[in-house]
Amino acid sequence: MSETYYEFGTAAERWDRAQMFFDAKEYQTAARIVRGLIDEAPGQVAQRLLLARSYYHSAQLSRAETELRAILELDPVEHYARLMLGRTLERLGRSNEAAPHLRMAAAMAGEGPDLMD
């Protein structure tokens, strides 16, 4: 597909298109579309979260980590980003680094410490 296809339409249409590709498990295509949206509005957490999820599901874990850390800089209490960062770090074999993020995500979700064991 040409680059023009991804750039076509309003931001809302491109957002819908990115979500459609994500739902179809076309994670790399979804990432490609949403990166353009982020370039236009870098402070949008939802777009960055979809990009991080696309990276995570396409096993681009270092890129997912980078996006998740950027999200948490924008919104430190973004629960799902915190959980995903912990899971991403686990998949990268960095369990010790993942543990505090997973504990914090559990606390944000109202889960007690006994549920983390």
PDB file of N, CA, C and O in Angstrom, residues 12-86:
ATOM      1  N   ALA A  12      -9.725  11.773  12.496  1.00  0.00           N
ATOM      2  CA  ALA A  12     -10.707  10.812  13.015  1.00  0.00           C
ATOM      3  C   ALA A  12     -10.823   9.592  12.108  1.00  0.00           C
ATOM      4  O   ALA A  12     -10.917   8.457  12.590  1.00  0.00           O
ATOM      5  N   GLU A  13     -10.799   9.816  10.803  1.00  0.00           N
ATOM      6  CA  GLU A  13     -10.858   8.685   9.861  1.00  0.00           C
ATOM      7  C   GLU A  13      -9.605   7.822   9.961  1.00  0.00           C
ATOM      8  O   GLU A  13      -9.680   6.592   9.928  1.00  0.00           O
ATOM      9  N   ARG A  14      -8.454   8.448  10.094  1.00  0.00           N
ATOM     10  CA  ARG A  14      -7.212   7.688  10.230  1.00  0.00           C
ATOM     11  C   ARG A  14      -7.168   6.932  11.552  1.00  0.00           C
ATOM     12  O   ARG A  14      -6.692   5.802  11.616  1.00  0.00           O
ATOM     13  N   TRP A  15      -7.708   7.546  12.614  1.00  0.00           N
ATOM     14  CA  TRP A  15      -7.788   6.867  13.912  1.00  0.00           C
ATOM     15  C   TRP A  15      -8.671   5.623  13.793  1.00  0.00           C
ATOM     16  O   TRP A  15      -8.309   4.547  14.255  1.00  0.00           O
ATOM     17  N   ASP A  16      -9.820   5.778  13.159  1.00  0.00           N
ATOM     18  CA  ASP A  16     -10.712   4.628  12.946  1.00  0.00           C
ATOM     19  C   ASP A  16     -10.024   3.544  12.116  1.00  0.00           C
ATOM     20  O   ASP A  16     -10.154   2.354  12.403  1.00  0.00           O
ATOM     21  N   ARG A  17      -9.289   3.961  11.101  1.00  0.00           N
ATOM     22  CA  ARG A  17      -8.574   3.012  10.245  1.00  0.00           C
ATOM     23  C   ARG A  17      -7.508   2.269  11.047  1.00  0.00           C
ATOM     24  O   ARG A  17      -7.367   1.047  10.941  1.00  0.00           O
ATOM     25  N   ALA A  18      -6.779   2.977  11.893  1.00  0.00           N
ATOM     26  CA  ALA A  18      -5.746   2.347  12.723  1.00  0.00           C
ATOM     27  C   ALA A  18      -6.373   1.322  13.669  1.00  0.00           C
ATOM     28  O   ALA A  18      -5.862   0.207  13.830  1.00  0.00           O
ATOM     29  N   GLN A  19      -7.492   1.686  14.272  1.00  0.00           N
ATOM     30  CA  GLN A  19      -8.174   0.748  15.172  1.00  0.00           C
ATOM     31  C   GLN A  19      -8.691  -0.469  14.411  1.00  0.00           C
ATOM     32  O   GLN A  19      -8.639  -1.591  14.922  1.00  0.00           O
ATOM     33  N   MET A  20      -9.172  -0.250  13.204  1.00  0.00           N
ATOM     34  CA  MET A  20      -9.659  -1.359  12.388  1.00  0.00           C
ATOM     35  C   MET A  20      -8.521  -2.345  12.099  1.00  0.00           C
ATOM     36  O   MET A  20      -8.684  -3.554  12.240  1.00  0.00           O
ATOM     37  N   PHE A  21      -7.367  -1.830  11.712  1.00  0.00           N
ATOM     38  CA  PHE A  21      -6.230  -2.707  11.443  1.00  0.00           C
ATOM     39  C   PHE A  21      -5.766  -3.406  12.717  1.00  0.00           C
ATOM     40  O   PHE A  21      -5.421  -4.587  12.690  1.00  0.00           O
ATOM     41  N   PHE A  22      -5.786  -2.698  13.841  1.00  0.00           N
ATOM     42  CA  PHE A  22      -5.407  -3.332  15.102  1.00  0.00           C
ATOM     43  C   PHE A  22      -6.370  -4.475  15.422  1.00  0.00           C
ATOM     44  O   PHE A  22      -5.937  -5.580  15.766  1.00  0.00           O
ATOM     45  N   ASP A  23      -7.660  -4.220  15.308  1.00  0.00           N
ATOM     46  CA  ASP A  23      -8.670  -5.248  15.582  1.00  0.00           C
ATOM     47  C   ASP A  23      -8.518  -6.453  14.653  1.00  0.00           C
ATOM     48  O   ASP A  23      -8.830  -7.573  15.025  1.00  0.00           O
ATOM     49  N   ALA A  24      -8.021  -6.205  13.433  1.00  0.00           N
ATOM     50  CA  ALA A  24      -7.802  -7.287  12.466  1.00  0.00           C
ATOM     51  C   ALA A  24      -6.443  -7.966  12.677  1.00  0.00           C
ATOM     52  O   ALA A  24      -6.044  -8.809  11.869  1.00  0.00           O
ATOM     53  N   LYS A  25      -5.766  -7.580  13.738  1.00  0.00           N
ATOM     54  CA  LYS A  25      -4.444  -8.128  14.096  1.00  0.00           C
ATOM     55  C   LYS A  25      -3.380  -7.802  13.064  1.00  0.00           C
ATOM     56  O   LYS A  25      -2.396  -8.508  12.915  1.00  0.00           O
ATOM     57  N   GLU A  26      -3.579  -6.701  12.384  1.00  0.00           N
ATOM     58  CA  GLU A  26      -2.587  -6.153  11.449  1.00  0.00           C
ATOM     59  C   GLU A  26      -1.827  -5.062  12.202  1.00  0.00           C
ATOM     60  O   GLU A  26      -1.959  -3.866  11.931  1.00  0.00           O
ATOM     61  N   TYR A  27      -1.045  -5.504  13.191  1.00  0.00           N
ATOM     62  CA  TYR A  27      -0.440  -4.580  14.145  1.00  0.00           C
ATOM     63  C   TYR A  27       0.575  -3.631  13.513  1.00  0.00           C
ATOM     64  O   TYR A  27       0.636  -2.456  13.880  1.00  0.00           O
ATOM     65  N   GLN A  28       1.346  -4.107  12.570  1.00  0.00           N
ATOM     66  CA  GLN A  28       2.343  -3.237  11.945  1.00  0.00           C
ATOM     67  C   GLN A  28       1.676  -2.148  11.102  1.00  0.00           C
ATOM     68  O   GLN A  28       2.124  -1.005  11.084  1.00  0.00           O
ATOM     69  N   THR A  29       0.592  -2.493  10.452  1.00  0.00           N
ATOM     70  CA  THR A  29      -0.141  -1.496   9.670  1.00  0.00           C
ATOM     71  C   THR A  29      -0.792  -0.478  10.600  1.00  0.00           C
ATOM     72  O   THR A  29      -0.755   0.729  10.329  1.00  0.00           O
ATOM     73  N   ALA A  30      -1.371  -0.948  11.681  1.00  0.00           N
ATOM     74  CA  ALA A  30      -1.967  -0.034  12.661  1.00  0.00           C
ATOM     75  C   ALA A  30      -0.913   0.933  13.188  1.00  0.00           C
ATOM     76  O   ALA A  30      -1.159   2.140  13.297  1.00  0.00           O
ATOM     77  N   ALA A  31       0.268   0.413  13.498  1.00  0.00           N
ATOM     78  CA  ALA A  31       1.353   1.259  14.007  1.00  0.00           C
ATOM     79  C   ALA A  31       1.746   2.306  12.971  1.00  0.00           C
ATOM     80  O   ALA A  31       1.966   3.475  13.310  1.00  0.00           O
ATOM     81  N   ARG A  32       1.821   1.889  11.744  1.00  0.00           N
ATOM     82  CA  ARG A  32       2.210   2.799  10.664  1.00  0.00           C
ATOM     83  C   ARG A  32       1.225   3.968  10.555  1.00  0.00           C
ATOM     84  O   ARG A  32       1.625   5.118  10.373  1.00  0.00           O
ATOM     85  N   ILE A  33      -0.038   3.676  10.692  1.00  0.00           N
ATOM     86  CA  ILE A  33      -1.061   4.724  10.597  1.00  0.00           C
ATOM     87  C   ILE A  33      -1.014   5.638  11.814  1.00  0.00           C
ATOM     88  O   ILE A  33      -1.036   6.863  11.697  1.00  0.00           O
ATOM     89  N   VAL A  34      -0.943   5.049  12.977  1.00  0.00           N
ATOM     90  CA  VAL A  34      -1.034   5.848  14.196  1.00  0.00           C
ATOM     91  C   VAL A  34       0.218   6.698  14.423  1.00  0.00           C
ATOM     92  O   VAL A  34       0.140   7.770  15.032  1.00  0.00           O
ATOM     93  N   ARG A  35       1.352   6.274  13.905  1.00  0.00           N
ATOM     94  CA  ARG A  35       2.568   7.104  14.021  1.00  0.00           C
ATOM     95  C   ARG A  35       2.354   8.476  13.381  1.00  0.00           C
ATOM     96  O   ARG A  35       2.800   9.497  13.921  1.00  0.00           O
ATOM     97  N   GLY A  36       1.651   8.516  12.263  1.00  0.00           N
ATOM     98  CA  GLY A  36       1.341   9.799  11.629  1.00  0.00           C
ATOM     99  C   GLY A  36       0.460  10.675  12.498  1.00  0.00           C
ATOM    100  O   GLY A  36       0.655  11.894  12.564  1.00  0.00           O
ATOM    101  N   LEU A  37      -0.486  10.064  13.176  1.00  0.00           N
ATOM    102  CA  LEU A  37      -1.356  10.824  14.079  1.00  0.00           C
ATOM    103  C   LEU A  37      -0.565  11.383  15.249  1.00  0.00           C
ATOM    104  O   LEU A  37      -0.800  12.512  15.684  1.00  0.00           O
ATOM    105  N   ILE A  38       0.372  10.604  15.757  1.00  0.00           N
ATOM    106  CA  ILE A  38       1.180  11.054  16.888  1.00  0.00           C
ATOM    107  C   ILE A  38       2.081  12.213  16.468  1.00  0.00           C
ATOM    108  O   ILE A  38       2.290  13.144  17.241  1.00  0.00           O
ATOM    109  N   ASP A  39       2.586  12.157  15.249  1.00  0.00           N
ATOM    110  CA  ASP A  39       3.401  13.274  14.752  1.00  0.00           C
ATOM    111  C   ASP A  39       2.607  14.577  14.772  1.00  0.00           C
ATOM    112  O   ASP A  39       3.157  15.634  15.051  1.00  0.00           O
ATOM    113  N   GLU A  40       1.314  14.479  14.502  1.00  0.00           N
ATOM    114  CA  GLU A  40       0.456  15.664  14.471  1.00  0.00           C
ATOM    115  C   GLU A  40       0.042  16.124  15.867  1.00  0.00           C
ATOM    116  O   GLU A  40      -0.163  17.311  16.092  1.00  0.00           O
ATOM    117  N   ALA A  41      -0.121  15.188  16.793  1.00  0.00           N
ATOM    118  CA  ALA A  41      -0.570  15.512  18.154  1.00  0.00           C
ATOM    119  C   ALA A  41       0.173  14.624  19.149  1.00  0.00           C
ATOM    120  O   ALA A  41      -0.377  13.643  19.639  1.00  0.00           O
ATOM    121  N   PRO A  42       1.435  14.951  19.450  1.00  0.00           N
ATOM    122  CA  PRO A  42       2.256  14.071  20.284  1.00  0.00           C
ATOM    123  C   PRO A  42       1.767  13.890  21.718  1.00  0.00           C
ATOM    124  O   PRO A  42       2.155  12.937  22.382  1.00  0.00           O
ATOM    125  N   GLY A  43       0.891  14.760  22.176  1.00  0.00           N
ATOM    126  CA  GLY A  43       0.410  14.660  23.555  1.00  0.00           C
ATOM    127  C   GLY A  43      -0.810  13.781  23.750  1.00  0.00           C
ATOM    128  O   GLY A  43      -1.305  13.642  24.865  1.00  0.00           O
ATOM    129  N   GLN A  44      -1.295  13.158  22.696  1.00  0.00           N
ATOM    130  CA  GLN A  44      -2.497  12.327  22.786  1.00  0.00           C
ATOM    131  C   GLN A  44      -2.143  10.946  23.340  1.00  0.00           C
ATOM    132  O   GLN A  44      -1.502  10.146  22.673  1.00  0.00           O
ATOM    133  N   VAL A  45      -2.582  10.665  24.540  1.00  0.00           N
ATOM    134  CA  VAL A  45      -2.251   9.405  25.208  1.00  0.00           C
ATOM    135  C   VAL A  45      -2.903   8.216  24.502  1.00  0.00           C
ATOM    136  O   VAL A  45      -2.261   7.170  24.325  1.00  0.00           O
ATOM    137  N   ALA A  46      -4.141   8.342  24.073  1.00  0.00           N
ATOM    138  CA  ALA A  46      -4.840   7.211  23.448  1.00  0.00           C
ATOM    139  C   ALA A  46      -4.114   6.735  22.190  1.00  0.00           C
ATOM    140  O   ALA A  46      -3.988   5.526  21.953  1.00  0.00           O
ATOM    141  N   GLN A  47      -3.634   7.662  21.398  1.00  0.00           N
ATOM    142  CA  GLN A  47      -2.918   7.287  20.178  1.00  0.00           C
ATOM    143  C   GLN A  47      -1.604   6.593  20.508  1.00  0.00           C
ATOM    144  O   GLN A  47      -1.252   5.576  19.902  1.00  0.00           O
ATOM    145  N   ARG A  48      -0.888   7.116  21.482  1.00  0.00           N
ATOM    146  CA  ARG A  48       0.373   6.493  21.893  1.00  0.00           C
ATOM    147  C   ARG A  48       0.122   5.101  22.481  1.00  0.00           C
ATOM    148  O   ARG A  48       0.907   4.193  22.270  1.00  0.00           O
ATOM    149  N   LEU A  49      -0.980   4.957  23.195  1.00  0.00           N
ATOM    150  CA  LEU A  49      -1.296   3.651  23.773  1.00  0.00           C
ATOM    151  C   LEU A  49      -1.597   2.628  22.678  1.00  0.00           C
ATOM    152  O   LEU A  49      -1.141   1.481  22.748  1.00  0.00           O
ATOM    153  N   LEU A  50      -2.317   3.036  21.647  1.00  0.00           N
ATOM    154  CA  LEU A  50      -2.569   2.116  20.533  1.00  0.00           C
ATOM    155  C   LEU A  50      -1.265   1.760  19.828  1.00  0.00           C
ATOM    156  O   LEU A  50      -1.059   0.601  19.452  1.00  0.00           O
ATOM    157  N   LEU A  51      -0.362   2.716  19.695  1.00  0.00           N
ATOM    158  CA  LEU A  51       0.936   2.430  19.089  1.00  0.00           C
ATOM    159  C   LEU A  51       1.722   1.447  19.955  1.00  0.00           C
ATOM    160  O   LEU A  51       2.274   0.470  19.445  1.00  0.00           O
ATOM    161  N   ALA A  52       1.743   1.665  21.257  1.00  0.00           N
ATOM    162  CA  ALA A  52       2.452   0.754  22.163  1.00  0.00           C
ATOM    163  C   ALA A  52       1.856  -0.648  22.098  1.00  0.00           C
ATOM    164  O   ALA A  52       2.589  -1.647  22.063  1.00  0.00           O
ATOM    165  N   ARG A  53       0.537  -0.733  22.068  1.00  0.00           N
ATOM    166  CA  ARG A  53      -0.124  -2.036  21.975  1.00  0.00           C
ATOM    167  C   ARG A  53       0.216  -2.719  20.658  1.00  0.00           C
ATOM    168  O   ARG A  53       0.432  -3.928  20.611  1.00  0.00           O
ATOM    169  N   SER A  54       0.257  -1.947  19.572  1.00  0.00           N
ATOM    170  CA  SER A  54       0.618  -2.506  18.264  1.00  0.00           C
ATOM    171  C   SER A  54       2.037  -3.049  18.290  1.00  0.00           C
ATOM    172  O   SER A  54       2.307  -4.140  17.783  1.00  0.00           O
ATOM    173  N   TYR A  55       2.938  -2.298  18.883  1.00  0.00           N
ATOM    174  CA  TYR A  55       4.317  -2.760  19.002  1.00  0.00           C
ATOM    175  C   TYR A  55       4.400  -4.018  19.869  1.00  0.00           C
ATOM    176  O   TYR A  55       5.082  -4.974  19.532  1.00  0.00           O
ATOM    177  N   TYR A  56       3.702  -4.020  20.984  1.00  0.00           N
ATOM    178  CA  TYR A  56       3.725  -5.163  21.899  1.00  0.00           C
ATOM    179  C   TYR A  56       3.239  -6.432  21.186  1.00  0.00           C
ATOM    180  O   TYR A  56       3.881  -7.472  21.249  1.00  0.00           O
ATOM    181  N   HIS A  57       2.125  -6.324  20.498  1.00  0.00           N
ATOM    182  CA  HIS A  57       1.545  -7.499  19.845  1.00  0.00           C
ATOM    183  C   HIS A  57       2.319  -7.949  18.611  1.00  0.00           C
ATOM    184  O   HIS A  57       2.164  -9.098  18.185  1.00  0.00           O
ATOM    185  N   SER A  58       3.143  -7.073  18.055  1.00  0.00           N
ATOM    186  CA  SER A  58       3.979  -7.477  16.927  1.00  0.00           C
ATOM    187  C   SER A  58       5.414  -7.766  17.384  1.00  0.00           C
ATOM    188  O   SER A  58       6.324  -7.833  16.556  1.00  0.00           O
ATOM    189  N   ALA A  59       5.583  -7.947  18.686  1.00  0.00           N
ATOM    190  CA  ALA A  59       6.864  -8.326  19.299  1.00  0.00           C
ATOM    191  C   ALA A  59       7.966  -7.296  19.060  1.00  0.00           C
ATOM    192  O   ALA A  59       9.139  -7.640  19.047  1.00  0.00           O
ATOM    193  N   GLN A  60       7.593  -6.056  18.909  1.00  0.00           N
ATOM    194  CA  GLN A  60       8.564  -4.962  18.842  1.00  0.00           C
ATOM    195  C   GLN A  60       8.655  -4.367  20.249  1.00  0.00           C
ATOM    196  O   GLN A  60       8.217  -3.253  20.511  1.00  0.00           O
ATOM    197  N   LEU A  61       9.205  -5.160  21.148  1.00  0.00           N
ATOM    198  CA  LEU A  61       9.119  -4.856  22.575  1.00  0.00           C
ATOM    199  C   LEU A  61       9.913  -3.618  22.991  1.00  0.00           C
ATOM    200  O   LEU A  61       9.466  -2.876  23.864  1.00  0.00           O
ATOM    201  N   SER A  62      11.050  -3.389  22.392  1.00  0.00           N
ATOM    202  CA  SER A  62      11.819  -2.187  22.741  1.00  0.00           C
ATOM    203  C   SER A  62      11.061  -0.929  22.345  1.00  0.00           C
ATOM    204  O   SER A  62      11.041   0.061  23.079  1.00  0.00           O
ATOM    205  N   ARG A  63      10.422  -0.979  21.183  1.00  0.00           N
ATOM    206  CA  ARG A  63       9.604   0.163  20.758  1.00  0.00           C
ATOM    207  C   ARG A  63       8.397   0.331  21.679  1.00  0.00           C
ATOM    208  O   ARG A  63       8.013   1.454  22.001  1.00  0.00           O
ATOM    209  N   ALA A  64       7.790  -0.772  22.073  1.00  0.00           N
ATOM    210  CA  ALA A  64       6.658  -0.701  23.009  1.00  0.00           C
ATOM    211  C   ALA A  64       7.105  -0.055  24.310  1.00  0.00           C
ATOM    212  O   ALA A  64       6.413   0.824  24.844  1.00  0.00           O
ATOM    213  N   GLU A  65       8.244  -0.484  24.816  1.00  0.00           N
ATOM    214  CA  GLU A  65       8.769   0.090  26.065  1.00  0.00           C
ATOM    215  C   GLU A  65       8.951   1.602  25.929  1.00  0.00           C
ATOM    216  O   GLU A  65       8.543   2.363  26.818  1.00  0.00           O
ATOM    217  N   THR A  66       9.538   2.045  24.830  1.00  0.00           N
ATOM    218  CA  THR A  66       9.763   3.473  24.611  1.00  0.00           C
ATOM    219  C   THR A  66       8.449   4.241  24.623  1.00  0.00           C
ATOM    220  O   THR A  66       8.338   5.285  25.274  1.00  0.00           O
ATOM    221  N   GLU A  67       7.447   3.724  23.915  1.00  0.00           N
ATOM    222  CA  GLU A  67       6.146   4.407  23.869  1.00  0.00           C
ATOM    223  C   GLU A  67       5.478   4.413  25.239  1.00  0.00           C
ATOM    224  O   GLU A  67       4.886   5.408  25.644  1.00  0.00           O
ATOM    225  N   LEU A  68       5.548   3.295  25.938  1.00  0.00           N
ATOM    226  CA  LEU A  68       4.904   3.218  27.254  1.00  0.00           C
ATOM    227  C   LEU A  68       5.550   4.182  28.237  1.00  0.00           C
ATOM    228  O   LEU A  68       4.860   4.831  29.027  1.00  0.00           O
ATOM    229  N   ARG A  69       6.851   4.300  28.184  1.00  0.00           N
ATOM    230  CA  ARG A  69       7.532   5.271  29.055  1.00  0.00           C
ATOM    231  C   ARG A  69       7.137   6.700  28.685  1.00  0.00           C
ATOM    232  O   ARG A  69       6.957   7.549  29.566  1.00  0.00           O
ATOM    233  N   ALA A  70       6.972   6.981  27.400  1.00  0.00           N
ATOM    234  CA  ALA A  70       6.523   8.310  26.967  1.00  0.00           C
ATOM    235  C   ALA A  70       5.109   8.595  27.475  1.00  0.00           C
ATOM    236  O   ALA A  70       4.813   9.708  27.921  1.00  0.00           O
ATOM    237  N   ILE A  71       4.248   7.589  27.430  1.00  0.00           N
ATOM    238  CA  ILE A  71       2.879   7.746  27.938  1.00  0.00           C
ATOM    239  C   ILE A  71       2.906   8.061  29.422  1.00  0.00           C
ATOM    240  O   ILE A  71       2.213   8.965  29.898  1.00  0.00           O
ATOM    241  N   LEU A  72       3.726   7.326  30.165  1.00  0.00           N
ATOM    242  CA  LEU A  72       3.772   7.531  31.610  1.00  0.00           C
ATOM    243  C   LEU A  72       4.391   8.870  31.981  1.00  0.00           C
ATOM    244  O   LEU A  72       4.101   9.406  33.053  1.00  0.00           O
ATOM    245  N   GLU A  73       5.207   9.443  31.109  1.00  0.00           N
ATOM    246  CA  GLU A  73       5.690  10.808  31.332  1.00  0.00           C
ATOM    247  C   GLU A  73       4.546  11.803  31.165  1.00  0.00           C
ATOM    248  O   GLU A  73       4.449  12.772  31.904  1.00  0.00           O
ATOM    249  N   LEU A  74       3.671  11.536  30.190  1.00  0.00           N
ATOM    250  CA  LEU A  74       2.521  12.408  29.952  1.00  0.00           C
ATOM    251  C   LEU A  74       1.441  12.226  31.020  1.00  0.00           C
ATOM    252  O   LEU A  74       0.784  13.181  31.417  1.00  0.00           O
ATOM    253  N   ASP A  75       1.252  10.989  31.454  1.00  0.00           N
ATOM    254  CA  ASP A  75       0.166  10.644  32.379  1.00  0.00           C
ATOM    255  C   ASP A  75       0.630   9.536  33.319  1.00  0.00           C
ATOM    256  O   ASP A  75       0.407   8.355  33.057  1.00  0.00           O
ATOM    257  N   PRO A  76       1.295   9.891  34.424  1.00  0.00           N
ATOM    258  CA  PRO A  76       1.879   8.886  35.325  1.00  0.00           C
ATOM    259  C   PRO A  76       0.871   7.923  35.955  1.00  0.00           C
ATOM    260  O   PRO A  76       1.257   6.865  36.437  1.00  0.00           O
ATOM    261  N   VAL A  77      -0.407   8.269  35.935  1.00  0.00           N
ATOM    262  CA  VAL A  77      -1.410   7.387  36.539  1.00  0.00           C
ATOM    263  C   VAL A  77      -2.205   6.616  35.493  1.00  0.00           C
ATOM    264  O   VAL A  77      -3.266   6.068  35.804  1.00  0.00           O
ATOM    265  N   GLU A  78      -1.683   6.528  34.280  1.00  0.00           N
ATOM    266  CA  GLU A  78      -2.334   5.739  33.226  1.00  0.00           C
ATOM    267  C   GLU A  78      -2.122   4.263  33.561  1.00  0.00           C
ATOM    268  O   GLU A  78      -1.060   3.692  33.314  1.00  0.00           O
ATOM    269  N   HIS A  79      -3.139   3.667  34.159  1.00  0.00           N
ATOM    270  CA  HIS A  79      -3.059   2.308  34.701  1.00  0.00           C
ATOM    271  C   HIS A  79      -2.665   1.269  33.658  1.00  0.00           C
ATOM    272  O   HIS A  79      -1.797   0.435  33.882  1.00  0.00           O
ATOM    273  N   TYR A  80      -3.305   1.302  32.506  1.00  0.00           N
ATOM    274  CA  TYR A  80      -3.048   0.272  31.499  1.00  0.00           C
ATOM    275  C   TYR A  80      -1.631   0.369  30.947  1.00  0.00           C
ATOM    276  O   TYR A  80      -0.972  -0.643  30.706  1.00  0.00           O
ATOM    277  N   ALA A  81      -1.134   1.594  30.768  1.00  0.00           N
ATOM    278  CA  ALA A  81       0.252   1.770  30.307  1.00  0.00           C
ATOM    279  C   ALA A  81       1.227   1.215  31.334  1.00  0.00           C
ATOM    280  O   ALA A  81       2.236   0.597  30.983  1.00  0.00           O
ATOM    281  N   ARG A  82       0.926   1.415  32.603  1.00  0.00           N
ATOM    282  CA  ARG A  82       1.781   0.897  33.676  1.00  0.00           C
ATOM    283  C   ARG A  82       1.795  -0.636  33.628  1.00  0.00           C
ATOM    284  O   ARG A  82       2.854  -1.264  33.718  1.00  0.00           O
ATOM    285  N   LEU A  83       0.632  -1.243  33.484  1.00  0.00           N
ATOM    286  CA  LEU A  83       0.535  -2.702  33.398  1.00  0.00           C
ATOM    287  C   LEU A  83       1.280  -3.220  32.168  1.00  0.00           C
ATOM    288  O   LEU A  83       2.059  -4.170  32.249  1.00  0.00           O
ATOM    289  N   MET A  84       1.050  -2.579  31.026  1.00  0.00           N
ATOM    290  CA  MET A  84       1.722  -3.007  29.795  1.00  0.00           C
ATOM    291  C   MET A  84       3.231  -2.861  29.890  1.00  0.00           C
ATOM    292  O   MET A  84       3.970  -3.700  29.369  1.00  0.00           O
ATOM    293  N   LEU A  85       3.699  -1.802  30.546  1.00  0.00           N
ATOM    294  CA  LEU A  85       5.138  -1.633  30.701  1.00  0.00           C
ATOM    295  C   LEU A  85       5.708  -2.789  31.521  1.00  0.00           C
ATOM    296  O   LEU A  85       6.733  -3.369  31.157  1.00  0.00           O
ATOM    297  N   GLY A  86       5.025  -3.148  32.593  1.00  0.00           N
ATOM    298  CA  GLY A  86       5.467  -4.293  33.390  1.00  0.00           C
ATOM    299  C   GLY A  86       5.501  -5.574  32.571  1.00  0.00           C
ATOM    300  O   GLY A  86       6.478  -6.334  32.615  1.00  0.00           O
TER     301      GLY A  86
END
